[in-house]
Short mmCIF file of C-alpha atoms in Angstrom, two decimals:
data_model
loop_
_atom_site.label_atom_id
_atom_site.label_comp_id
_atom_site.label_asym_id
_atom_site.label_seq_id
_atom_site.Cartn_x
_atom_site.Cartn_y
_atom_site.Cartn_z
CA MET A 9 -21.17 -38.33 -5.63
CA VAL A 10 -17.90 -38.56 -7.42
CA ARG A 11 -14.94 -37.45 -5.53
CA VAL A 12 -12.43 -35.28 -7.57
CA ASN A 13 -8.82 -35.05 -6.41
CA THR A 14 -7.87 -31.57 -6.74
CA PRO A 15 -3.93 -31.03 -6.92
CA SER A 16 -2.38 -28.85 -4.29
CA PRO A 17 -0.90 -25.45 -5.21
CA ALA A 18 2.45 -26.84 -5.04
CA ARG A 19 1.54 -29.72 -7.31
CA ARG A 20 -0.11 -27.30 -9.81
CA GLN A 21 2.96 -25.32 -9.99
CA ALA A 22 5.27 -28.32 -10.68
CA LEU A 23 2.80 -29.52 -13.50
CA ARG A 24 3.04 -26.14 -15.14
CA ALA A 25 6.69 -26.15 -14.94
CA GLY A 26 7.02 -29.63 -16.52
CA ALA A 27 4.58 -28.55 -19.38
CA GLY A 28 6.99 -25.49 -20.08
CA LEU A 29 9.93 -27.60 -20.27
CA ALA A 30 8.16 -30.02 -22.53
CA ALA A 31 7.31 -27.15 -24.95
CA ALA A 32 10.83 -25.70 -24.88
CA ALA A 33 12.23 -29.10 -25.79
CA ALA A 34 9.65 -29.39 -28.64
CA LEU A 35 10.79 -26.09 -29.95
CA THR A 36 14.63 -26.90 -29.69
CA GLY A 37 14.44 -30.46 -30.53
CA THR A 38 16.25 -31.22 -27.15
CA GLY A 39 15.22 -33.07 -24.09
CA ALA A 40 14.91 -31.27 -20.73
CA ALA A 41 17.89 -33.40 -19.46
CA CYS A 42 20.46 -31.77 -21.94
CA SER A 43 22.55 -29.14 -20.05
CA ALA A 44 24.80 -26.36 -21.17
CA THR A 45 27.76 -28.49 -21.03
CA GLY A 46 26.23 -31.59 -22.62
CA PRO A 47 26.74 -32.89 -26.13
CA SER A 48 23.91 -30.95 -27.62
CA ALA A 49 25.41 -27.54 -26.32
CA THR A 50 28.60 -28.58 -27.79
CA THR A 51 27.17 -29.45 -31.25
CA ALA A 52 25.20 -26.18 -31.11
CA ALA A 53 28.50 -24.26 -30.20
CA ALA A 54 30.36 -25.89 -33.15
CA ALA A 55 27.36 -24.87 -35.51
CA SER A 56 27.30 -21.33 -34.44
CA PRO A 57 30.71 -19.70 -33.51
CA PRO A 58 30.71 -16.95 -30.73
CA THR A 59 30.30 -13.42 -32.00
CA GLY A 60 33.52 -12.01 -33.35
CA THR A 61 34.75 -15.36 -34.57
CA THR A 62 35.07 -15.91 -38.45
CA ARG A 63 34.77 -19.24 -39.98
CA PRO A 64 37.35 -20.30 -42.51
CA PRO A 65 35.81 -20.33 -46.09
CA THR A 66 34.40 -23.53 -47.45
CA GLY A 67 36.96 -25.70 -48.91
CA THR A 68 39.60 -24.73 -46.60
CA PRO A 69 41.90 -27.85 -45.59
CA THR A 70 41.65 -28.84 -42.01
CA PRO A 71 44.63 -27.39 -40.35
CA THR A 72 47.45 -29.64 -38.91
CA ALA A 73 48.27 -29.32 -35.17
CA THR A 74 50.74 -26.44 -34.66
CA PRO A 75 53.80 -27.55 -32.55
CA ALA A 76 54.13 -25.84 -29.21
CA THR A 77 57.49 -24.57 -30.08
CA PRO A 78 58.83 -23.60 -33.42
CA ARG A 79 61.04 -25.86 -35.53
CA ALA A 80 64.61 -25.53 -35.94
CA TYR A 81 66.16 -26.01 -39.33
CA PRO A 82 69.82 -27.21 -39.09
CA GLY A 83 72.08 -25.64 -41.53
CA LEU A 84 69.88 -22.51 -41.95
CA PRO A 85 71.33 -19.23 -40.35
CA ALA A 86 69.89 -17.54 -37.31
CA GLN A 87 68.34 -14.86 -39.60
CA ILE A 88 66.51 -16.29 -42.54
CA THR A 89 66.11 -14.04 -45.49
CA HIS A 90 64.84 -16.46 -48.19
CA GLY A 91 64.42 -20.06 -48.78
CA PRO A 92 65.65 -22.47 -51.56
CA ARG A 93 66.20 -20.85 -54.84
CA THR A 94 65.41 -24.22 -56.70
CA GLY A 95 61.74 -24.53 -56.18
CA PRO A 96 58.70 -22.63 -57.02
CA GLY A 97 57.67 -21.53 -53.55
CA VAL A 98 57.45 -17.82 -52.33
CA ALA A 99 56.51 -16.87 -48.90
CA LEU A 100 54.32 -13.80 -48.58
CA THR A 101 54.59 -12.59 -45.19
CA PHE A 102 52.22 -10.04 -43.45
CA HIS A 103 53.24 -7.67 -40.43
CA GLY A 104 49.87 -8.37 -38.54
CA GLN A 105 48.07 -5.34 -37.25
CA GLY A 106 45.36 -2.96 -38.52
CA ASP A 107 41.66 -3.12 -39.28
CA PRO A 108 40.59 -6.83 -38.84
CA ALA A 109 38.03 -6.32 -41.73
CA LEU A 110 40.91 -5.87 -44.17
CA ALA A 111 42.87 -8.80 -42.59
CA GLU A 112 39.78 -11.04 -43.23
CA ALA A 113 39.41 -9.84 -46.87
CA LEU A 114 42.92 -10.38 -47.50
CA LEU A 115 42.95 -14.06 -46.14
CA ARG A 116 39.81 -14.85 -48.19
CA ALA A 117 41.37 -13.38 -51.36
CA ALA A 118 44.42 -15.56 -50.72
CA GLU A 119 42.41 -18.78 -50.06
CA ARG A 120 40.23 -18.34 -53.07
CA SER A 121 43.55 -18.69 -55.06
CA GLY A 122 44.78 -21.55 -53.19
CA ALA A 123 47.56 -19.39 -51.57
CA ARG A 124 48.81 -19.78 -48.10
CA VAL A 125 50.58 -16.84 -46.30
CA THR A 126 52.37 -16.06 -43.05
CA VAL A 127 51.17 -13.51 -40.60
CA LEU A 128 53.52 -12.11 -38.02
CA ALA A 129 51.05 -10.82 -35.33
CA VAL A 130 51.53 -7.94 -33.12
CA GLY A 131 50.44 -8.81 -29.42
CA ASP A 132 48.19 -5.86 -28.71
CA TRP A 133 46.51 -6.40 -31.90
CA LEU A 134 45.68 -10.07 -30.93
CA ASP A 135 44.52 -8.59 -27.52
CA ALA A 136 42.05 -6.35 -29.34
CA HIS A 137 40.93 -9.09 -32.04
CA PRO A 138 41.82 -12.55 -30.35
CA ALA A 139 39.64 -14.59 -32.80
CA LEU A 140 41.88 -13.78 -35.59
CA ALA A 141 44.73 -16.09 -34.32
CA ARG A 142 42.80 -19.18 -34.66
CA ARG A 143 41.29 -17.78 -38.03
CA VAL A 144 44.85 -17.56 -39.44
CA LEU A 145 45.67 -21.05 -38.47
CA ASP A 146 42.35 -22.49 -39.46
CA GLY A 147 42.78 -21.01 -42.86
CA GLY A 148 45.92 -23.09 -43.39
CA HIS A 149 48.42 -20.19 -42.82
CA ASP A 150 51.57 -19.71 -40.64
CA LEU A 151 51.18 -17.48 -37.47
CA GLY A 152 54.02 -15.85 -35.68
CA ASN A 153 55.32 -13.16 -33.43
CA HIS A 154 55.88 -9.59 -34.21
CA THR A 155 56.44 -8.29 -30.62
CA GLN A 156 53.74 -7.23 -28.38
CA ARG A 157 53.52 -3.33 -29.18
CA HIS A 158 55.44 -3.01 -32.32
CA LEU A 159 58.12 -0.84 -31.00
CA ALA A 160 61.61 -0.44 -32.44
CA VAL A 161 62.82 -3.55 -30.78
CA ASN A 162 66.53 -3.25 -31.70
CA THR A 163 66.79 0.08 -29.79
CA LEU A 164 65.18 -1.19 -26.67
CA SER A 165 67.11 -2.51 -23.43
CA GLU A 166 67.69 -6.08 -23.03
CA ALA A 167 64.91 -6.15 -20.39
CA ASP A 168 62.24 -4.35 -22.62
CA ALA A 169 63.25 -6.28 -25.78
CA ALA A 170 62.84 -9.43 -24.00
CA ALA A 171 59.40 -8.44 -22.66
CA GLU A 172 58.34 -7.48 -26.17
CA ILE A 173 59.02 -10.83 -27.49
CA GLU A 174 58.07 -12.92 -24.64
CA GLU A 175 54.63 -10.94 -24.12
CA CYS A 176 53.65 -11.67 -27.61
CA ALA A 177 54.61 -15.29 -27.38
CA ARG A 178 52.37 -15.67 -24.15
CA ARG A 179 49.38 -14.35 -26.14
CA LEU A 180 49.93 -16.67 -28.90
CA ARG A 181 50.37 -19.68 -26.53
CA ARG A 182 47.16 -18.65 -24.72
CA LEU A 183 45.11 -18.33 -28.00
CA THR A 184 46.54 -21.18 -29.91
CA GLY A 185 48.60 -23.36 -27.62
CA SER A 186 51.87 -22.46 -29.45
CA ILE A 187 54.22 -19.51 -29.22
CA GLY A 188 53.98 -19.35 -33.38
CA THR A 189 56.08 -20.68 -35.85
CA TRP A 190 58.30 -17.56 -36.45
CA PHE A 191 59.56 -14.37 -34.85
CA ARG A 192 60.05 -11.22 -36.89
CA PRO A 193 61.62 -7.90 -35.23
CA SER A 194 59.43 -4.89 -35.19
CA ARG A 195 60.46 -1.70 -37.02
CA ALA A 196 63.52 -3.29 -38.53
CA PRO A 197 64.34 -5.70 -41.45
CA THR A 198 66.64 -7.75 -39.38
CA ALA A 199 67.35 -8.08 -35.66
CA SER A 200 70.24 -7.11 -33.80
CA PRO A 201 72.53 -9.81 -32.22
CA LEU A 202 70.79 -9.14 -28.86
CA VAL A 203 67.44 -9.65 -30.26
CA VAL A 204 68.42 -12.81 -32.09
CA ARG A 205 69.65 -14.22 -28.89
CA LEU A 206 66.49 -13.12 -26.86
CA ALA A 207 64.26 -14.60 -29.62
CA ARG A 208 66.15 -17.94 -29.16
CA ARG A 209 65.74 -17.80 -25.47
CA ALA A 210 61.92 -17.19 -26.03
CA GLY A 211 61.90 -20.41 -28.03
CA TYR A 212 62.57 -19.24 -31.58
CA PRO A 213 65.37 -20.93 -33.31
CA HIS A 214 65.32 -18.48 -36.23
CA VAL A 215 64.52 -14.93 -36.82
CA LEU A 216 62.50 -14.36 -40.14
CA SER A 217 63.55 -11.38 -42.20
CA TYR A 218 62.80 -11.04 -45.98
CA ASP A 219 64.49 -10.34 -49.41
CA VAL A 220 61.78 -8.42 -51.01
CA ASP A 221 60.19 -5.22 -49.60
CA SER A 222 56.86 -4.55 -50.97
CA LEU A 223 56.89 -1.02 -49.56
CA ASP A 224 52.99 -1.31 -49.17
CA HIS A 225 53.09 0.50 -45.81
CA THR A 226 53.72 3.59 -47.75
CA ASP A 227 50.31 3.23 -49.49
CA PRO A 228 51.56 3.79 -53.06
CA GLY A 229 48.81 2.15 -54.66
CA ALA A 230 47.70 -1.43 -55.62
CA ASP A 231 49.62 -1.21 -58.95
CA ALA A 232 52.85 0.04 -57.51
CA VAL A 233 52.68 -2.69 -54.68
CA THR A 234 52.14 -5.41 -57.47
CA ARG A 235 55.03 -3.97 -59.47
CA THR A 236 57.46 -3.63 -56.75
CA VAL A 237 57.10 -7.24 -55.69
CA LEU A 238 57.03 -8.74 -59.09
CA ASP A 239 60.08 -6.76 -60.22
CA GLU A 240 62.20 -8.39 -57.22
CA VAL A 241 60.72 -11.59 -56.47
CA ARG A 242 62.62 -14.86 -57.20
CA PRO A 243 62.12 -18.63 -56.44
CA GLY A 244 62.53 -18.95 -52.67
CA SER A 245 61.94 -15.14 -51.86
CA VAL A 246 60.35 -13.99 -48.62
CA VAL A 247 58.31 -10.80 -49.30
CA SER A 248 57.43 -8.41 -46.65
CA LEU A 249 53.71 -7.07 -46.70
CA HIS A 250 51.33 -5.57 -44.31
CA LEU A 251 47.75 -6.24 -43.20
CA GLY A 252 45.57 -3.26 -42.60
CA HIS A 253 46.35 -1.40 -45.78
CA PRO A 254 43.62 -1.44 -48.71
CA ASP A 255 46.20 -1.10 -51.37
CA THR A 256 47.67 -4.49 -50.34
CA VAL A 257 44.20 -6.21 -50.33
CA ALA A 258 43.52 -4.65 -53.78
CA ALA A 259 47.00 -5.70 -55.09
CA LEU A 260 46.81 -9.41 -53.85
CA PRO A 261 44.87 -10.87 -56.82
CA ALA A 262 47.27 -9.37 -59.41
CA LEU A 263 50.14 -10.20 -57.36
CA LEU A 264 49.16 -14.07 -57.18
CA THR A 265 48.44 -13.89 -60.91
CA GLY A 266 51.83 -12.50 -61.77
CA LEU A 267 53.60 -15.07 -59.58
CA ASP A 268 51.66 -17.83 -61.23
CA HIS A 269 52.73 -16.56 -64.71
CA ARG A 270 56.31 -16.75 -63.45
CA GLY A 271 55.95 -20.42 -62.44
CA LEU A 272 55.81 -19.39 -58.71
CA ARG A 273 53.43 -20.26 -55.81
CA ALA A 274 52.64 -18.49 -52.61
CA VAL A 275 53.19 -21.01 -49.56
CA THR A 276 53.66 -20.79 -45.94
CA THR A 277 57.22 -19.97 -44.67
CA THR A 278 57.17 -23.45 -42.98
CA GLU A 279 56.40 -24.99 -46.34
CA LEU A 280 59.09 -22.86 -48.18
CA LEU A 281 61.75 -24.10 -45.80
CA SER A 282 60.74 -27.70 -45.59
CA ARG A 283 61.42 -28.49 -49.11
#
């Protein structure tokens, strides 16, 4: 008589669990020892970004590290309206809020033409769409501070104005490790002396203004946006534009072509002022 060793119920359960793990490993290509925090999970996360995160397009240069605090430019004023008039650079700067799909479309259009821009983000826009902060930087663009709630910052009390600047700076630091490269006052082309001082206290040596207003926020049509900018732009210009407006997205290809015909090139504000 041959004796058969029958596994106990506990042993049978363990064998079934082991078989399940082996099958899962065969399907996923990973061993049962890999955990959610191990190298395989890290690789998978890199290959598949979280929902809501947008990759930069193929061919986008690897971004350089953004300094934790903005750079000071000795010899430049506290409020900067334009860069050097001797080179081909022009800074297209965008007030950052509105439909994130339009922002993504505009960034991709710029990148297809080899252009780099500056986005001055509103803090509560970043709260609603946090992935856009890294998206801007990963595309090789500048990212800066346009206050937390886009209020008329020059009209606020000192405490309220400081909070608007500092709260947006904290959002940027949390999302990117930096307070951003530039500060621009909300609802005003230039900052009051108080706001300049508060911005400096928050870590921004310069306030970024502009010398060309596209008036795109009035939604005049793509042709009008293009015409307004090209009629006024000069070497070194800083142009005010807005995300979230379809006319601006539609105008960008013709605007970039017009700059090219004038021997001008869209660069980040940091690049414009570093020449």
